[in-house]
CSV table of C-alpha atoms in Angstrom, one decimal:
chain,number,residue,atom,x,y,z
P,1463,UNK,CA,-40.5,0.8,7.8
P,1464,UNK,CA,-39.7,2.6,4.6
P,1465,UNK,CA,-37.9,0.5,1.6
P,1466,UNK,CA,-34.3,2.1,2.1
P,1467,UNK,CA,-34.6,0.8,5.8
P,1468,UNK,CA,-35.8,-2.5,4.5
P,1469,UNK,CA,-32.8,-2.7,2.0
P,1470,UNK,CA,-30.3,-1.2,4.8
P,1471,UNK,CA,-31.4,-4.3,7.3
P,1472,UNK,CA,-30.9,-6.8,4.8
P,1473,UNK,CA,-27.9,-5.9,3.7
P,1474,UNK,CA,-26.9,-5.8,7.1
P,1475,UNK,CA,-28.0,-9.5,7.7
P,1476,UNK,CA,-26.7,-10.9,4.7
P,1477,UNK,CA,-23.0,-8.9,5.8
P,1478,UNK,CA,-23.8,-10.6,9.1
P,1479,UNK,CA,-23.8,-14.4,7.5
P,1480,UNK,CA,-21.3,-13.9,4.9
P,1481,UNK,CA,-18.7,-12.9,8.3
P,1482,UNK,CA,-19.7,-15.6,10.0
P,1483,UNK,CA,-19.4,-18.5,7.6
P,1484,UNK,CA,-16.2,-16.7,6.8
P,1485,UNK,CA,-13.1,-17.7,8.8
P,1486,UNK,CA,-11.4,-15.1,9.8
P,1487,UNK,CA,-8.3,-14.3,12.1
P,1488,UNK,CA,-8.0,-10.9,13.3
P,1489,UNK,CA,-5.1,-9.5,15.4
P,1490,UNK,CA,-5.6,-6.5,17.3
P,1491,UNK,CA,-2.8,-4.2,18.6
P,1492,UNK,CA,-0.2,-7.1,18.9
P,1493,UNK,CA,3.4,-6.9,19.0
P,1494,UNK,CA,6.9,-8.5,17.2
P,1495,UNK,CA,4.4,-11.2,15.7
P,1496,UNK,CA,6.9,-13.3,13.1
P,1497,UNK,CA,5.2,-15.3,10.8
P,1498,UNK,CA,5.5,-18.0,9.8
P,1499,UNK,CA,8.0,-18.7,13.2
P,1500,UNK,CA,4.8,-17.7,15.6
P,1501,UNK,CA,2.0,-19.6,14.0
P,1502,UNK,CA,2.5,-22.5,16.5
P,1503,UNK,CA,1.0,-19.7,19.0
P,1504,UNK,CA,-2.1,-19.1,17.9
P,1505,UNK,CA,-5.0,-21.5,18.4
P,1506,UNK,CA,-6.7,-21.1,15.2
P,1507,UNK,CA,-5.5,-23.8,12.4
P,1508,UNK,CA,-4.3,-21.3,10.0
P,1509,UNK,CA,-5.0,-23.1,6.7
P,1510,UNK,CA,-8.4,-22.6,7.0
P,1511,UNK,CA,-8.3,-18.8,7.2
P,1512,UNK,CA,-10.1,-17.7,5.1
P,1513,UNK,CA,-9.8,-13.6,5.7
P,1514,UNK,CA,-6.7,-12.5,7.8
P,1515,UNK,CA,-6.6,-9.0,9.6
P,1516,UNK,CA,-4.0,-6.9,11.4
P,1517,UNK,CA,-5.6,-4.2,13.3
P,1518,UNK,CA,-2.9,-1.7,15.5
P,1519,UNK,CA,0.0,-4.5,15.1
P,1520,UNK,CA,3.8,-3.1,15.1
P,1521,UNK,CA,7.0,-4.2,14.7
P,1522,UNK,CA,5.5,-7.2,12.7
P,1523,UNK,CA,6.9,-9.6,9.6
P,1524,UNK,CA,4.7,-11.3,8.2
P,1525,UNK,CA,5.8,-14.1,5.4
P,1526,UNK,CA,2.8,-15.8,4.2
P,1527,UNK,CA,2.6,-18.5,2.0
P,1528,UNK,CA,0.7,-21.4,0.7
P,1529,UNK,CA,1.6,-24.5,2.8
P,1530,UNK,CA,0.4,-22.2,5.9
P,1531,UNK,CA,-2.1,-20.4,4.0
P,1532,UNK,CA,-3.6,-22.3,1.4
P,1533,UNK,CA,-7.1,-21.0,1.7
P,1534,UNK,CA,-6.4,-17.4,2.2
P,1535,UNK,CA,-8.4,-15.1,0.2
P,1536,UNK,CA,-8.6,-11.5,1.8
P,1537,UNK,CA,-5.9,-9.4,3.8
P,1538,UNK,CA,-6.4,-6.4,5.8
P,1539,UNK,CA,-3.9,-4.5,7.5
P,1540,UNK,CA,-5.1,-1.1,9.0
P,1541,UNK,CA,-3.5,1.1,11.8
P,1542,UNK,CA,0.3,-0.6,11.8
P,1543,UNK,CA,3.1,0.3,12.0
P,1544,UNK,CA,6.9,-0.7,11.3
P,1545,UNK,CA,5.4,-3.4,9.5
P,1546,UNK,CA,7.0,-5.8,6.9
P,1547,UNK,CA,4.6,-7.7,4.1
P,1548,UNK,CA,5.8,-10.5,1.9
P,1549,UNK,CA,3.8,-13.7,0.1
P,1550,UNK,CA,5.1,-16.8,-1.4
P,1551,UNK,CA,2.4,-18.8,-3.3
P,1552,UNK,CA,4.6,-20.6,-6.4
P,1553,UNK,CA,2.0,-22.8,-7.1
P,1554,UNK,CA,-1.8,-21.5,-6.8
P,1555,UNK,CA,-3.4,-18.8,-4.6
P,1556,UNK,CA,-7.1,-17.7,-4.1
P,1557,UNK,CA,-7.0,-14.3,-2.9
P,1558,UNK,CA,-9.1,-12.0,-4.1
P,1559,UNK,CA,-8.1,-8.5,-2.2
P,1560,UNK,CA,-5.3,-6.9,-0.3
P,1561,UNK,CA,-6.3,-3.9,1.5
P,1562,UNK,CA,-4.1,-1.5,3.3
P,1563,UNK,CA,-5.4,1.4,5.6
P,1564,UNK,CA,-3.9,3.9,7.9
P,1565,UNK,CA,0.0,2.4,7.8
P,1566,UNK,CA,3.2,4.1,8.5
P,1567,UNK,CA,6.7,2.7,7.8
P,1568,UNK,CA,5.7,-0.8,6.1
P,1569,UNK,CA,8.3,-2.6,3.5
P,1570,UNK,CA,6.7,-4.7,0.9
P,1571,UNK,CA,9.2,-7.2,0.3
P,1572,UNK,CA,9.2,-10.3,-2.2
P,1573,UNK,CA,5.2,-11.2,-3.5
P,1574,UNK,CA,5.8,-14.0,-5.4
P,1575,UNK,CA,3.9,-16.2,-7.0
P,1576,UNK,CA,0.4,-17.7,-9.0
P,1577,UNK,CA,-2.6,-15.2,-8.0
P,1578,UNK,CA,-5.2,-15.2,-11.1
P,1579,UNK,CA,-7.6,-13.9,-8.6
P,1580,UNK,CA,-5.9,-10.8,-7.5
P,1581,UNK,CA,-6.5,-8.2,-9.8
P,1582,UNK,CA,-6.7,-4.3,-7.5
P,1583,UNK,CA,-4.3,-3.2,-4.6
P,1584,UNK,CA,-5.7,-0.5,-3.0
P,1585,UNK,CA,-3.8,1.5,-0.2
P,1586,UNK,CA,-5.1,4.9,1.0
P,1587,UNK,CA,-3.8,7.2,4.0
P,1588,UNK,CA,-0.8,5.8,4.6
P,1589,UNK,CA,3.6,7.0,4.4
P,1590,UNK,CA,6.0,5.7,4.2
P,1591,UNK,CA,5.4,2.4,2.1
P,1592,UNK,CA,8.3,1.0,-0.1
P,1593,UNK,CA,7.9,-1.5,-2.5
P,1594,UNK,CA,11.6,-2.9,-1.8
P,1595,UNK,CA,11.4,-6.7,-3.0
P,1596,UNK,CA,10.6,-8.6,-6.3
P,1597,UNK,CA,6.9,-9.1,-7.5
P,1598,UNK,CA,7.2,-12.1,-10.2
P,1599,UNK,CA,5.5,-15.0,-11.3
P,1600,UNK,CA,1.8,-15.6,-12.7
P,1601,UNK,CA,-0.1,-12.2,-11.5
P,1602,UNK,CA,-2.7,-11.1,-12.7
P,1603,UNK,CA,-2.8,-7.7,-10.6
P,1604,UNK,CA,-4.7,-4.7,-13.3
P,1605,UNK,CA,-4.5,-2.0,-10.9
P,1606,UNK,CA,-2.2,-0.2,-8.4
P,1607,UNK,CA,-4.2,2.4,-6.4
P,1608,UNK,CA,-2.6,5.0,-4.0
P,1609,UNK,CA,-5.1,7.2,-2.0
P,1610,UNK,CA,-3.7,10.0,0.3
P,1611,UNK,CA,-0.7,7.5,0.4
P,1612,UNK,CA,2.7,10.0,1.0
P,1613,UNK,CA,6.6,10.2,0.8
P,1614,UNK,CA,6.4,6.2,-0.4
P,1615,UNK,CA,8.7,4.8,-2.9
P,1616,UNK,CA,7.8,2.3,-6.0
P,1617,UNK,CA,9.5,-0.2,-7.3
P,1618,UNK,CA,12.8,-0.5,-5.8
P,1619,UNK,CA,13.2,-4.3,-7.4
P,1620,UNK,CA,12.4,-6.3,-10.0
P,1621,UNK,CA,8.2,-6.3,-11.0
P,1622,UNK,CA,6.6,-8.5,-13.7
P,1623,UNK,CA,3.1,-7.6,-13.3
P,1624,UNK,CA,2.1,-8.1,-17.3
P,1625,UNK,CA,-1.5,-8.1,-16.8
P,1626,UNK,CA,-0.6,-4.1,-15.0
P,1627,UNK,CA,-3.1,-2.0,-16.7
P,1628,UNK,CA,-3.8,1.8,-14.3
P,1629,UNK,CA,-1.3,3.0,-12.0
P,1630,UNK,CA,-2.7,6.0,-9.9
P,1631,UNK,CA,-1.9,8.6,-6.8
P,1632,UNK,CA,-4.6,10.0,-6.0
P,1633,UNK,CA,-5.8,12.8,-3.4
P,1634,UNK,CA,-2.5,13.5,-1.6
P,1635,UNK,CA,0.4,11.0,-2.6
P,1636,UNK,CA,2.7,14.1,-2.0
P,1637,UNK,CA,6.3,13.3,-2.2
P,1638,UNK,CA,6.4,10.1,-3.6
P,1639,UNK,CA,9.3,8.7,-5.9
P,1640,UNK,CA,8.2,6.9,-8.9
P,1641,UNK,CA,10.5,4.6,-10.5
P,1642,UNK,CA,9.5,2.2,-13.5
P,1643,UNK,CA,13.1,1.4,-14.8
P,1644,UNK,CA,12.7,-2.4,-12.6
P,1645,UNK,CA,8.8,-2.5,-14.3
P,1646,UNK,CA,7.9,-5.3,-16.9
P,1647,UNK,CA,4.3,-4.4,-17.6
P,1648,UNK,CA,3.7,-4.5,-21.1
P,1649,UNK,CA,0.6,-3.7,-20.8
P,1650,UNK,CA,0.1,-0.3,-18.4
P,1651,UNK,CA,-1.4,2.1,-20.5
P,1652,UNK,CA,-2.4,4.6,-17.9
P,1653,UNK,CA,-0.5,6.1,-15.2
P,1654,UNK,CA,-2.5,9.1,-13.7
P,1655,UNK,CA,-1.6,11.6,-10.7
P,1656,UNK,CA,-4.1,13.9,-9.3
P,1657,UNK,CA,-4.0,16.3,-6.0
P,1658,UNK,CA,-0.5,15.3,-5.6
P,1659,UNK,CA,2.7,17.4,-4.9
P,1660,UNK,CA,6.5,17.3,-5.5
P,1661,UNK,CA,6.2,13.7,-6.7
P,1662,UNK,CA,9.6,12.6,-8.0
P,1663,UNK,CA,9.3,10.2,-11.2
P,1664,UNK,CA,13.2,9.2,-12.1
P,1665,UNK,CA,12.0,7.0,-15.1
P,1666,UNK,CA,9.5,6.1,-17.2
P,1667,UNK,CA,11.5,2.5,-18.1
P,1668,UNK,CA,10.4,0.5,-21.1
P,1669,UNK,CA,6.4,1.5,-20.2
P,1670,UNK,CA,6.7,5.0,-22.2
P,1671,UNK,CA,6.0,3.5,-25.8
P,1672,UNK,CA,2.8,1.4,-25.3
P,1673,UNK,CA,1.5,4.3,-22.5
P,1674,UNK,CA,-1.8,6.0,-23.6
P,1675,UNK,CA,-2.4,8.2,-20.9
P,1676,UNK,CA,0.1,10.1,-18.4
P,1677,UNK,CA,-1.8,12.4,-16.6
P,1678,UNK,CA,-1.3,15.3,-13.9
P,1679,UNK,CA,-4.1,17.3,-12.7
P,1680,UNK,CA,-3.6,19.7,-9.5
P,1681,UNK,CA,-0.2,18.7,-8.7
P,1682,UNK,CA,2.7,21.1,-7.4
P,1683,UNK,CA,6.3,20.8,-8.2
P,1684,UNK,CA,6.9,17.6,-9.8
P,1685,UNK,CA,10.2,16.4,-10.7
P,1686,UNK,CA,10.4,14.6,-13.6
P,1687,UNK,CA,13.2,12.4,-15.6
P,1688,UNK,CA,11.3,12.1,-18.6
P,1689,UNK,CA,11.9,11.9,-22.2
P,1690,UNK,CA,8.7,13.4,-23.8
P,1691,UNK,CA,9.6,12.7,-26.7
P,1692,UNK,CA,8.7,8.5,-26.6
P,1693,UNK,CA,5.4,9.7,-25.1
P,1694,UNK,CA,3.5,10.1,-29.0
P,1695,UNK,CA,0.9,7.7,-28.0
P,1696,UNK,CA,-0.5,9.2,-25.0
P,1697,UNK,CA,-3.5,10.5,-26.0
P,1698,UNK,CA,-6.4,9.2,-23.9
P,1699,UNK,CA,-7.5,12.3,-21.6
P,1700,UNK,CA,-8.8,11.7,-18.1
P,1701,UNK,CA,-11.7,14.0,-17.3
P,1702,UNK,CA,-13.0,15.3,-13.5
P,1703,UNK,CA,-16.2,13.3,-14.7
P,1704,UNK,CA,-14.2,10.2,-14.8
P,1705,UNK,CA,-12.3,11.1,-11.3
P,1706,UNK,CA,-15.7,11.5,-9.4
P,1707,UNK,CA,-16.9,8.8,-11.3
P,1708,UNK,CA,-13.9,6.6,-10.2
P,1709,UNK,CA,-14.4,7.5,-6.6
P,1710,UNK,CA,-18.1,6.7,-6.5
P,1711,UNK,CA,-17.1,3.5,-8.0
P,1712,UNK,CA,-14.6,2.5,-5.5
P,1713,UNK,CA,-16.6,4.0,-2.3
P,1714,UNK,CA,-19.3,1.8,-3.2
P,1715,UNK,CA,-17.2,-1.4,-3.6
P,1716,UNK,CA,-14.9,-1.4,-0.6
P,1717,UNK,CA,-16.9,-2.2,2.3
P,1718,UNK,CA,-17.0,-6.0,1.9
P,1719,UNK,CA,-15.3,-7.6,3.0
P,1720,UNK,CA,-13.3,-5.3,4.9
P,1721,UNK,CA,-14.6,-2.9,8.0
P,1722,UNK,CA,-15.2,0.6,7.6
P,1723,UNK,CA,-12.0,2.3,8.3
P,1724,UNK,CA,-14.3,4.9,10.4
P,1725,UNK,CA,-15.5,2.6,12.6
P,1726,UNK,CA,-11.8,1.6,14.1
P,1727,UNK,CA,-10.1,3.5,16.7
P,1728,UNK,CA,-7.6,5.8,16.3
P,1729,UNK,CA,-3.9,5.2,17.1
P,1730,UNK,CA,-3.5,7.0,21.0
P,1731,UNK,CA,0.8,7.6,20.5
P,1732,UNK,CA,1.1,8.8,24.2
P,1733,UNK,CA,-0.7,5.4,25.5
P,1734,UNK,CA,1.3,3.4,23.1
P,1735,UNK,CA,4.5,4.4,24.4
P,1736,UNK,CA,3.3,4.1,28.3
P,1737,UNK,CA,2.6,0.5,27.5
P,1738,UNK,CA,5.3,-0.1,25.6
P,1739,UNK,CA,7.9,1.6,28.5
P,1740,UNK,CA,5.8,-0.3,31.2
P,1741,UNK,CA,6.6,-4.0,29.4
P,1742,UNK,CA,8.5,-6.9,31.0
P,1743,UNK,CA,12.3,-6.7,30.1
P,1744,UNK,CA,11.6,-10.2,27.9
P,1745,UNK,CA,8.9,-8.8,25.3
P,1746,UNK,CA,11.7,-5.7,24.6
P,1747,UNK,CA,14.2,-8.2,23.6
P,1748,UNK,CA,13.4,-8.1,20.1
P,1749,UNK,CA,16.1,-6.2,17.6
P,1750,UNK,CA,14.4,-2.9,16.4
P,1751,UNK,CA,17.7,-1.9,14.3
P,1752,UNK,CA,15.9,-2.7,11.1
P,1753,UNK,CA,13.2,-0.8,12.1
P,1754,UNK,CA,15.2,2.1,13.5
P,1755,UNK,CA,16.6,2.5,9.7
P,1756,UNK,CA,13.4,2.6,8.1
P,1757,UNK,CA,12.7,5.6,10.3
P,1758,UNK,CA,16.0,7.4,10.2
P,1759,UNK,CA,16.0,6.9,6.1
P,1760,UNK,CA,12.2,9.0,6.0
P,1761,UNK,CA,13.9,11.3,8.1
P,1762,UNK,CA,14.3,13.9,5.2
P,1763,UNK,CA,13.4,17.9,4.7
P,1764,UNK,CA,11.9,18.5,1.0
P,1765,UNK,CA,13.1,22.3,-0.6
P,1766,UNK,CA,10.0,23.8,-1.5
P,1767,UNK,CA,11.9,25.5,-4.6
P,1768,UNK,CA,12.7,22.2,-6.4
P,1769,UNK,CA,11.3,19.2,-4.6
P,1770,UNK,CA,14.9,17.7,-3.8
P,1771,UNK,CA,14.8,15.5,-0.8
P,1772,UNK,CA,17.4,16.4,2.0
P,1773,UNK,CA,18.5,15.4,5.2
P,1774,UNK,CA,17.0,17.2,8.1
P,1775,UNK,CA,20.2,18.8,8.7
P,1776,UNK,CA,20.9,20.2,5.6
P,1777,UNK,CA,21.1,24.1,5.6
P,1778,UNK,CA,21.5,24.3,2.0
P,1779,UNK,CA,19.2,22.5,-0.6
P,1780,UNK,CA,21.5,19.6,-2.8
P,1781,UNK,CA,19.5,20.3,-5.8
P,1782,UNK,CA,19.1,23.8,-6.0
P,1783,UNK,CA,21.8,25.5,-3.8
P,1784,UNK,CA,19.0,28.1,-2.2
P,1785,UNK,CA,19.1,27.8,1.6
P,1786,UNK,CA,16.4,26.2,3.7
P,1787,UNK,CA,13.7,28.6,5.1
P,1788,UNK,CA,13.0,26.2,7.9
């Protein structure tokens, strides 16, 4: 047995132990799961989760906080869909991670609260994610990182994130609407887009003055509200060394504690809507109207002249006048 195999096997074993003495909570492909309303349905006592996961879950809102939660230090959400994410920890949290995967039409509403442990949100190959709520209180979040993350909107209310150093889309975070005028990070030096077209940045905010670097690199028709002018200090230059270097970096960190997005299944739509057309009259009950506007809001055209987002309907572009090719 050669040495890499060696090291493979133990690092197997040791992934192995550190999932087992972990306590974790995983729902898989579940349903109009309300939390905290639905917790007296699941067997597990939830304040000793330690890792939670939702895996193929729609039409979910999840609310956690710290009298259900107290222990809670990793979240995973891959696969979901029509999904709605909020925490409320005003006192102390431990977790470390929050990792989103795969996710379509997800709101992230209030995150409030003390997290001094939390410090990167990573979210790759996923639409249609607003950041609609407040993020306040004693968080100590450095980095915001979008991978192949599209048409999603930030920050639609207020954000304190003060400890907010790197804000990045990279690899695909096409059509995505950037507005900063709600952000109080006094300390973000670096916002950075790369591989990313007609992105739609309405305002810098109050962040322009103490930003050092504001970067584009391959990226197609942006639209940009931006006074150039109060951007003297960015002079730090990000380099294709430091992107490869970057995703090295984070490729190598991921995997623990979360799965290998790989390894999941894919998402079959025809089989979801047989099952969900074959279900009892009670488990339909649920309101979807909420849902329904998330959809009908995304349902929007983009000129390819300008970048203007229209309604599918729209014959002539609002931004430019040209008509629509399509």
């Amino acid at each position: 047995m050669g040495f890499e195999e060696i090291k493979y096997h133990k690092s197997v074993i040791e992934l192995t132990y550190l999932l087992i003495i972990m306590r974790e909570l995983l729902f898989k492909k579940r349903k109009y799961l309300k939390f905290p309303n639905d917790l007296s349905k699941i067997p597990e006592n939830s304040q000793e989760i330690e890792k939670l996961s939702f895996h193929n879950c729609s039409n979910c809102q999840i609310l956690l906080d710290e009298d259900h939660w107290p222990k809670l230090k990793y979240i995973e959400v891959i696969g979901c869909k029509y999904f709605s994410f909020s925490l409320f920890y005003p006192s102390f949290s431990q977790l470390e991670q929050v990792f989103f995967s795969y996710i379509e039409y997800m709101d992230i509403l209030d995150i409030v609260g003390n997290f001094p442990h939390w410090k990167r949100w990573l979210i790759e190959n996923s639409k249609f994610l607003r950041y609609k709520g407040d993020i306040l209180g004693d968080n100590r979040l450095e980095m915001l990182h979008l991978i192949n993350t599209q048409q999603s909107t930030l920050f639609l209310g207020k954000t304190v994130l003060q400890n907010l150093k790197s804000i990045q889309f990279l690899n695909h975070c096409h059509f995505c609407t950037i507005d900063l005028r709600t952000l109080q990070a006094e300390n973000l030096a670096q916002l950075w887009f790369k591989d990313s077209n007609y992105l739609n940045i309405n305002s810098l905010g109050k962040i322009a003055p103490h930003l050092h670097s504001f970067k584009f690199e391959k990226c197609a028709f942006p639209k940009l509200n931006v006074d150039f002018s109060e951007l003297n200090q960015s002079k730090n230059k990000v380099t294709a060394q430091e992107v490869e270097q970057y995703l090295s970096n984070l490729s190598a960190s991921l995997p623990f504690p979360f799965r290998k997005v790989s390894t999941l299944p894919k998402i079959n739509q025809k089989s979801a809507e047989k099952r969900k057309s074959s279900m009892p009259p009670e488990e339909k009950n649920m309101d979807d109207s909420s849902f329904n506007e998330i959809a009908n809001e995304f349902s929007v055209k983009y000129c390819p002249e300008c970048g203007e987002r229209n309604l599918v309907a729209a014959q002539f572009c609002r931004g430019c006048g040209n008509p629509f090719p399509f």
